[in-house]
Coordinates of C-alpha atoms and ligand atoms in Angstrom, one line a residue:
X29 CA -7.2 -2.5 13.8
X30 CA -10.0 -3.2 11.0
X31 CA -10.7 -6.4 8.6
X32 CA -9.0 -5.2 5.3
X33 CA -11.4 -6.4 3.0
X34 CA -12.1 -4.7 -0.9
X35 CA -14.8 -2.4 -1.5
X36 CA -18.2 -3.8 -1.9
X37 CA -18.6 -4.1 -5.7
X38 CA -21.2 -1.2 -6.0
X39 CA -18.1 1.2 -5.5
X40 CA -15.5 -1.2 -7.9
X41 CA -14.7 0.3 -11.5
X42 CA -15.2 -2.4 -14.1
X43 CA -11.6 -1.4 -15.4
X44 CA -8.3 0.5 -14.8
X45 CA -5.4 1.3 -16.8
X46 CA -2.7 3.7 -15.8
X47 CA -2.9 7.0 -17.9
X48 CA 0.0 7.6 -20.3
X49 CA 2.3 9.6 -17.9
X50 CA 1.9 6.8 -15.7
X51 CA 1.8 3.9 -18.1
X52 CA 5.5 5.5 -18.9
X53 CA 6.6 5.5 -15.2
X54 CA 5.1 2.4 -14.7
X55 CA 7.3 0.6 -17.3
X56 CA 10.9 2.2 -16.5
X57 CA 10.0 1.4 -12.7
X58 CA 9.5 -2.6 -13.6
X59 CA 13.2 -1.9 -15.6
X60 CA 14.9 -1.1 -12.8
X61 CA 14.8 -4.2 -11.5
X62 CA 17.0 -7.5 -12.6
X63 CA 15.8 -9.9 -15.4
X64 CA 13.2 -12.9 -13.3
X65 CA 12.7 -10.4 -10.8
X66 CA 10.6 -7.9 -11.8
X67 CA 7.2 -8.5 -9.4
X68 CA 9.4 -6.8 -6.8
X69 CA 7.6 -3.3 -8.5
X70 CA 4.3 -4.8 -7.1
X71 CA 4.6 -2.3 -4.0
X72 CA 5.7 0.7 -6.3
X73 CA 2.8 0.2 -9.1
X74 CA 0.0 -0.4 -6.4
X75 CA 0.7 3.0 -4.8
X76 CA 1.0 4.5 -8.0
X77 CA -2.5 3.0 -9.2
X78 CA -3.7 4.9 -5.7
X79 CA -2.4 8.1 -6.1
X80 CA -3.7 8.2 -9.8
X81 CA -7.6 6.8 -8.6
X82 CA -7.5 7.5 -4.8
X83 CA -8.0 3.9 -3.9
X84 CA -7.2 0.9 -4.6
X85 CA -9.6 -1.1 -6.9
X86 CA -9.7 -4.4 -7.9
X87 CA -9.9 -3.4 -11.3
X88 CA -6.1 -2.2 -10.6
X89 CA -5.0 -5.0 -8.7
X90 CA -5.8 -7.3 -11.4
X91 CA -4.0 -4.8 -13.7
X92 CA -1.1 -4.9 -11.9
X93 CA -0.8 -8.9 -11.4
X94 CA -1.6 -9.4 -15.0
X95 CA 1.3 -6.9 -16.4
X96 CA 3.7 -8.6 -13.4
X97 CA 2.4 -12.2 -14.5
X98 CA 1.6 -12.5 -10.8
X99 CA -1.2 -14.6 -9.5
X100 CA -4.4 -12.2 -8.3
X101 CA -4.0 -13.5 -4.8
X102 CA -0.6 -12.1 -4.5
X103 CA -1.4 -8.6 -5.5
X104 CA -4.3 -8.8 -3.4
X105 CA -2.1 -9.8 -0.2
X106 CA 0.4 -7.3 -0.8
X107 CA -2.7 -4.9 -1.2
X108 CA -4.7 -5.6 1.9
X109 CA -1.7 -6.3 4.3
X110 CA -0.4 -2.6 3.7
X111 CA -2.6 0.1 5.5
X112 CA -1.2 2.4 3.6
X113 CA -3.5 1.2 0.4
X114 CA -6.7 2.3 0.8
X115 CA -9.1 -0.6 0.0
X116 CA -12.1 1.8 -0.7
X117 CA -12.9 5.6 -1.3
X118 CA -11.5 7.6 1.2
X119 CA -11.9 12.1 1.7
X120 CA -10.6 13.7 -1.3
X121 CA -8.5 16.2 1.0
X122 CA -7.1 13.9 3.8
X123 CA -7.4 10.5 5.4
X124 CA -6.1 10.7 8.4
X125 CA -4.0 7.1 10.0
X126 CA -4.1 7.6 13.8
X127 CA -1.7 5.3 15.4
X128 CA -3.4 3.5 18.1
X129 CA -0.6 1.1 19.4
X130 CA 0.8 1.1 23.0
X131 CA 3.3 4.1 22.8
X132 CA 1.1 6.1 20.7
X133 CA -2.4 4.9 23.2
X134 CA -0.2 5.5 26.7
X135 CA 0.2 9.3 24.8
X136 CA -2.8 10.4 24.2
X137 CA -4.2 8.7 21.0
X138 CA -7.4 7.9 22.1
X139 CA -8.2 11.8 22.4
X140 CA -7.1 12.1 19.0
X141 CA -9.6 9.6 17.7
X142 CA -12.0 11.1 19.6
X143 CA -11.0 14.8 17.5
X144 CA -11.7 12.4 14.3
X145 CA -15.2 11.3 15.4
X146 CA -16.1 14.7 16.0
X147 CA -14.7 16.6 13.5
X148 CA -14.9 13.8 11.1
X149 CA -17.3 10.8 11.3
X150 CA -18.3 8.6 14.0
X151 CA -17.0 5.6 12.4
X152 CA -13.6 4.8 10.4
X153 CA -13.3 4.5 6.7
X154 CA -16.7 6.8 6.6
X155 CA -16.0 9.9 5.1
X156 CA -17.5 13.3 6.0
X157 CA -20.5 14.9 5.0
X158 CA -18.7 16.9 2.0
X159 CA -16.7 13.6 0.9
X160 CA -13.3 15.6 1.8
X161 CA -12.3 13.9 5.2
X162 CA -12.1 10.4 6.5
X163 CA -10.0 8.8 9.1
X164 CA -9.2 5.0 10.5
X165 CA -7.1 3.6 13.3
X166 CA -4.1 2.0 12.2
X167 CA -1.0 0.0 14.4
X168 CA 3.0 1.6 14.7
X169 CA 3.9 3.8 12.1
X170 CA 7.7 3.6 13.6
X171 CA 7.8 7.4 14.8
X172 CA 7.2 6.0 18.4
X173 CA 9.7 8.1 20.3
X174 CA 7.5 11.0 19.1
X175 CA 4.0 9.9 20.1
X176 CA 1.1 10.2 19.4
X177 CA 1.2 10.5 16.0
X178 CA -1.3 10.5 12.7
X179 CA -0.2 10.0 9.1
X180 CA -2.0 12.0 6.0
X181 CA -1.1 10.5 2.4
X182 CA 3.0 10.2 2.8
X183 CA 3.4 12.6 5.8
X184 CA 3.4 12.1 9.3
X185 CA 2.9 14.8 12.1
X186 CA 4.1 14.0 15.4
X187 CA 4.2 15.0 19.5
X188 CA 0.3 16.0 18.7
X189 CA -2.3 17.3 21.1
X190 CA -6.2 17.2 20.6
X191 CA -5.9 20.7 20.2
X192 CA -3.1 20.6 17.3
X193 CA -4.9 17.9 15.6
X194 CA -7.7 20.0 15.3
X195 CA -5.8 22.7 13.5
X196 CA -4.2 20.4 11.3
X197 CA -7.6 18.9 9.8
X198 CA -8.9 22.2 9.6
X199 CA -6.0 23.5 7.0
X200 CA -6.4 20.1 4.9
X201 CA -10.2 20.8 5.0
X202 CA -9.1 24.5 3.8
X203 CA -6.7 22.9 1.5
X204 CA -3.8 24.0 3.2
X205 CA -2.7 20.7 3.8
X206 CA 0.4 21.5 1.8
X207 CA 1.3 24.5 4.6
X208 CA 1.3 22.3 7.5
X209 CA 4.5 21.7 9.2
X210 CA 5.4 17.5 9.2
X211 CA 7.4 15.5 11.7
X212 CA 7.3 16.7 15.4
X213 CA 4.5 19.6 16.2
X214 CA 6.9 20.9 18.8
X215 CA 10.2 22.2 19.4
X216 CA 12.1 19.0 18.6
X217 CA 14.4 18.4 16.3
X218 CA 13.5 14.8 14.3
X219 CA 13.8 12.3 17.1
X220 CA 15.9 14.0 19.4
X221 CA 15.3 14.5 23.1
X222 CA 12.5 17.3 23.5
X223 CA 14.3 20.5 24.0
X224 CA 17.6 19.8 22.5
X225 CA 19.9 16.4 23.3
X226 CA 21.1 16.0 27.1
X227 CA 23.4 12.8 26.7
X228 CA 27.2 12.9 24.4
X229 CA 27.6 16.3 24.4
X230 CA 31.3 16.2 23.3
X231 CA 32.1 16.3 20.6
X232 CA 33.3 12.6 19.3
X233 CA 35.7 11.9 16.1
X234 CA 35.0 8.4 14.7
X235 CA 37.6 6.2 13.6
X236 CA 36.3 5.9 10.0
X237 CA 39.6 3.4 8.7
X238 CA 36.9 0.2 9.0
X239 CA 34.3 2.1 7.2
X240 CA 36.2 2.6 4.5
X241 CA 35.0 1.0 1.2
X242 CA 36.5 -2.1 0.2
X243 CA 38.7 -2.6 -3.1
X244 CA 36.8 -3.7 -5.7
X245 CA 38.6 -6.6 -6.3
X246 CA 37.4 -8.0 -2.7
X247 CA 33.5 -6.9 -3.6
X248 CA 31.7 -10.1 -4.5
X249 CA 28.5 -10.1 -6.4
X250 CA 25.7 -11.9 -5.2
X251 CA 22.8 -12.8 -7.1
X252 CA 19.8 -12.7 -5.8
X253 CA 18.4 -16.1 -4.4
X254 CA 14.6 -17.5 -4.2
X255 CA 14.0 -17.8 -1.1
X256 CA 10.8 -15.1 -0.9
X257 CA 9.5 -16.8 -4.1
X258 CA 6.1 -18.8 -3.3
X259 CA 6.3 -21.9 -5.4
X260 CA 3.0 -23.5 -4.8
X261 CA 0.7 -24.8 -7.7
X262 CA -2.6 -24.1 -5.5
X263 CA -5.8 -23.2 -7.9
X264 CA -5.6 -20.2 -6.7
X265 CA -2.3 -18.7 -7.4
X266 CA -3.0 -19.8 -11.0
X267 CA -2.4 -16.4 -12.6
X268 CA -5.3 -17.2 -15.3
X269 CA -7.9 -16.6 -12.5
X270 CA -9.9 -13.5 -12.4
X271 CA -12.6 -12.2 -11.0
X272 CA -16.5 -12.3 -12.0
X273 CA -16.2 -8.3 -11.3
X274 CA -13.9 -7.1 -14.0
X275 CA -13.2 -10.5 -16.4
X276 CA -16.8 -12.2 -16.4
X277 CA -16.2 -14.5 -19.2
X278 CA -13.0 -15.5 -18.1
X279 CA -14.4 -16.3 -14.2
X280 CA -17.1 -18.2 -15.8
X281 CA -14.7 -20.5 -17.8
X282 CA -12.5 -21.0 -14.6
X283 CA -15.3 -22.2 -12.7
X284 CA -16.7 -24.6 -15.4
X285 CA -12.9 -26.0 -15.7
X286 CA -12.8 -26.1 -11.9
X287 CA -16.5 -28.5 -12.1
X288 CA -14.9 -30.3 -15.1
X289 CA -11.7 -31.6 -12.9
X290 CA -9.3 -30.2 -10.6
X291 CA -7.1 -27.2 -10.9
X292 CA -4.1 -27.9 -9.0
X293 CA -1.1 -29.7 -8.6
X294 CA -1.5 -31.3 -12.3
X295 CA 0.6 -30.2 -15.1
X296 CA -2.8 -30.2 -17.2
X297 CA -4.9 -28.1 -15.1
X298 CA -2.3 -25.4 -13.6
X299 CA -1.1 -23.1 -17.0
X300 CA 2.2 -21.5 -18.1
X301 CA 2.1 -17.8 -16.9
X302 CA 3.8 -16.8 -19.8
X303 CA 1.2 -18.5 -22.2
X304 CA -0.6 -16.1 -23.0
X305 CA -3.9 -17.8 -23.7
X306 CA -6.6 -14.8 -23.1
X307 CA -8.4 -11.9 -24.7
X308 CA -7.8 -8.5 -23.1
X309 CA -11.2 -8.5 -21.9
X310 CA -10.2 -11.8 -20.2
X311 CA -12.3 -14.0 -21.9
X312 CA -10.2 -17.6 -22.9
X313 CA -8.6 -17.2 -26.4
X314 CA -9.7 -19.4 -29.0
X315 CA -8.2 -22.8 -28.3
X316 CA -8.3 -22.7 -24.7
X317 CA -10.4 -24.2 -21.9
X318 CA -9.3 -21.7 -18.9
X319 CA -7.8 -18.7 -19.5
X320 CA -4.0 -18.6 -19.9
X321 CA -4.7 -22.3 -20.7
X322 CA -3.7 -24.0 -24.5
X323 CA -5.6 -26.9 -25.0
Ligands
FES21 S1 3.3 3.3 18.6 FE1 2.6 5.0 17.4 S2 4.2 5.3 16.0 FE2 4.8 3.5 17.1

């Protein structure tokens, strides 16, 4: 498993912003969640941001935590704990995930890393010559029970051989990707036993009376507690930070506040999220000493 770390700046965009189509989607996915909780589409936005550049940059990932009124660092966990972001460019036609955790290794994945340094580069994360292929090593994608395995994009092609591998990089490479068969590579049906099931055979009625649903006057409604919402006031979760890459101005200001006195824990140094206290280049507004931060 490899360091997920951003892209060295030479490859980061100085900005993003989601096209209109996705602007759009973007706004009635944060709807759908409930008033206070709406940095749950965090996950949703992030993978639209990478379908729409390839990658995610840090441009986006500030984009994202500013429209969420998240602190950076939050994005950027979610972002680099996930393998499926992509932290930096990856092959324009496929990027294949081969799973290299026990079941998967005990099955064969080594050979299919080996097809990948062959076929594609020596090394993960480097693409091919063309720019259309690259390939890493990532842990259990949860199709075990078929292994070895390999994700591309959203797919996942199972029960593969060396030999099947091949012919699958070779149709993305064609642009055929689309054609390929996904789930198992052989004659199984999802997860079943290979060549058909071998264990309760009968066939088996279920009592369904306990399944049935409840009245409604017995349904309670729950709201939804805090329990998975951070509540530190560290410098660093301070939504107002940014980073020299993409909001220059505004890094500089944080640091000269951050010489000035310290950021955290004080009710004077550690802003209101919701005061909105900088430009949209993220420069501080007129009036404040930090970004996000009324004087
Ligand atoms: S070990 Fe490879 S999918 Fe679980």
């Amino acid at each position: 498993m490899s360091v997920r770390r951003l892209a060295e700046d030479q490859f980061q965009p100085a900005a993003f912003a989601f096209t209109a189509e996705n602007a759009a989607w973007a706004e009635a996915t944060i709807r759908k969640y409930p008033e206070g909780r709406q940095q749950s589409a965090v996950i949703p936005l992030l993978m639209r941001a990478q379908e729409q550049d390839g990658w995610v940059t840090r441009a986006a990932i500030e984009f994202i935590a500013q429209k969420l009124a998240m602190p950076y660092i939050r994005v950027l966990e979610v972002a680099t704990f996930y393998t499926q972001f992509q932290l930096k460019p990856i092959g324009t036609k496929a990027h294949i995930q081969v799973c290299g955790t026990t079941p998967c290794m005990l099955r064969g994945s080594e050979a299919l890393m080996e097809v990948c340094k062959r076929k594609i580069h020596h090394e993960p994360f480097e693409r091919n010559e063309s720019g259309t292929l690259s390939w890493e090593e990532v842990e259990c994608q949860g199709a075990c029970v078929n292994a070895p395995m390999v994700m591309i994009f959203k797919d996942a092609y199972e029960d593969l051989t060396p030999e099947r591998l091949e012919e699958i990089i070779d149709a993305f490479e064609a642009g055929k990707g689309a054609e390929v068969k996904t789930g198992p590579q052989i004659d199984r049906h999802t997860s079943a036993p290979a060549g058909g099931p071998v264990t309760l055979l009968d066939e088996i009625r279920p009592v369904r009376s306990n399944l049935d649903p409840k009245p409604a006057e017995e349904a309670v409604s729950v709201p939804p507690g805090d329990a998975g919402r951070p509540k530190d006031t560290a410098a660093e979760t301070n939504p107002a930070v940014k980073t020299p890459v993409t909001a220059p101005a505004a890094a500089q200001a944080n640091a000269k506040a951050a010489e000035a006195g310290p950021l955290s824990g004080t009710e004077k140094s550690v802003p209101d999220p919701k005061a909105v206290g900088s430009t949209a280049e993220g420069a501080p507004a007129e009036g404040s000493d930090v970004a996000g931060t009324k004087k």
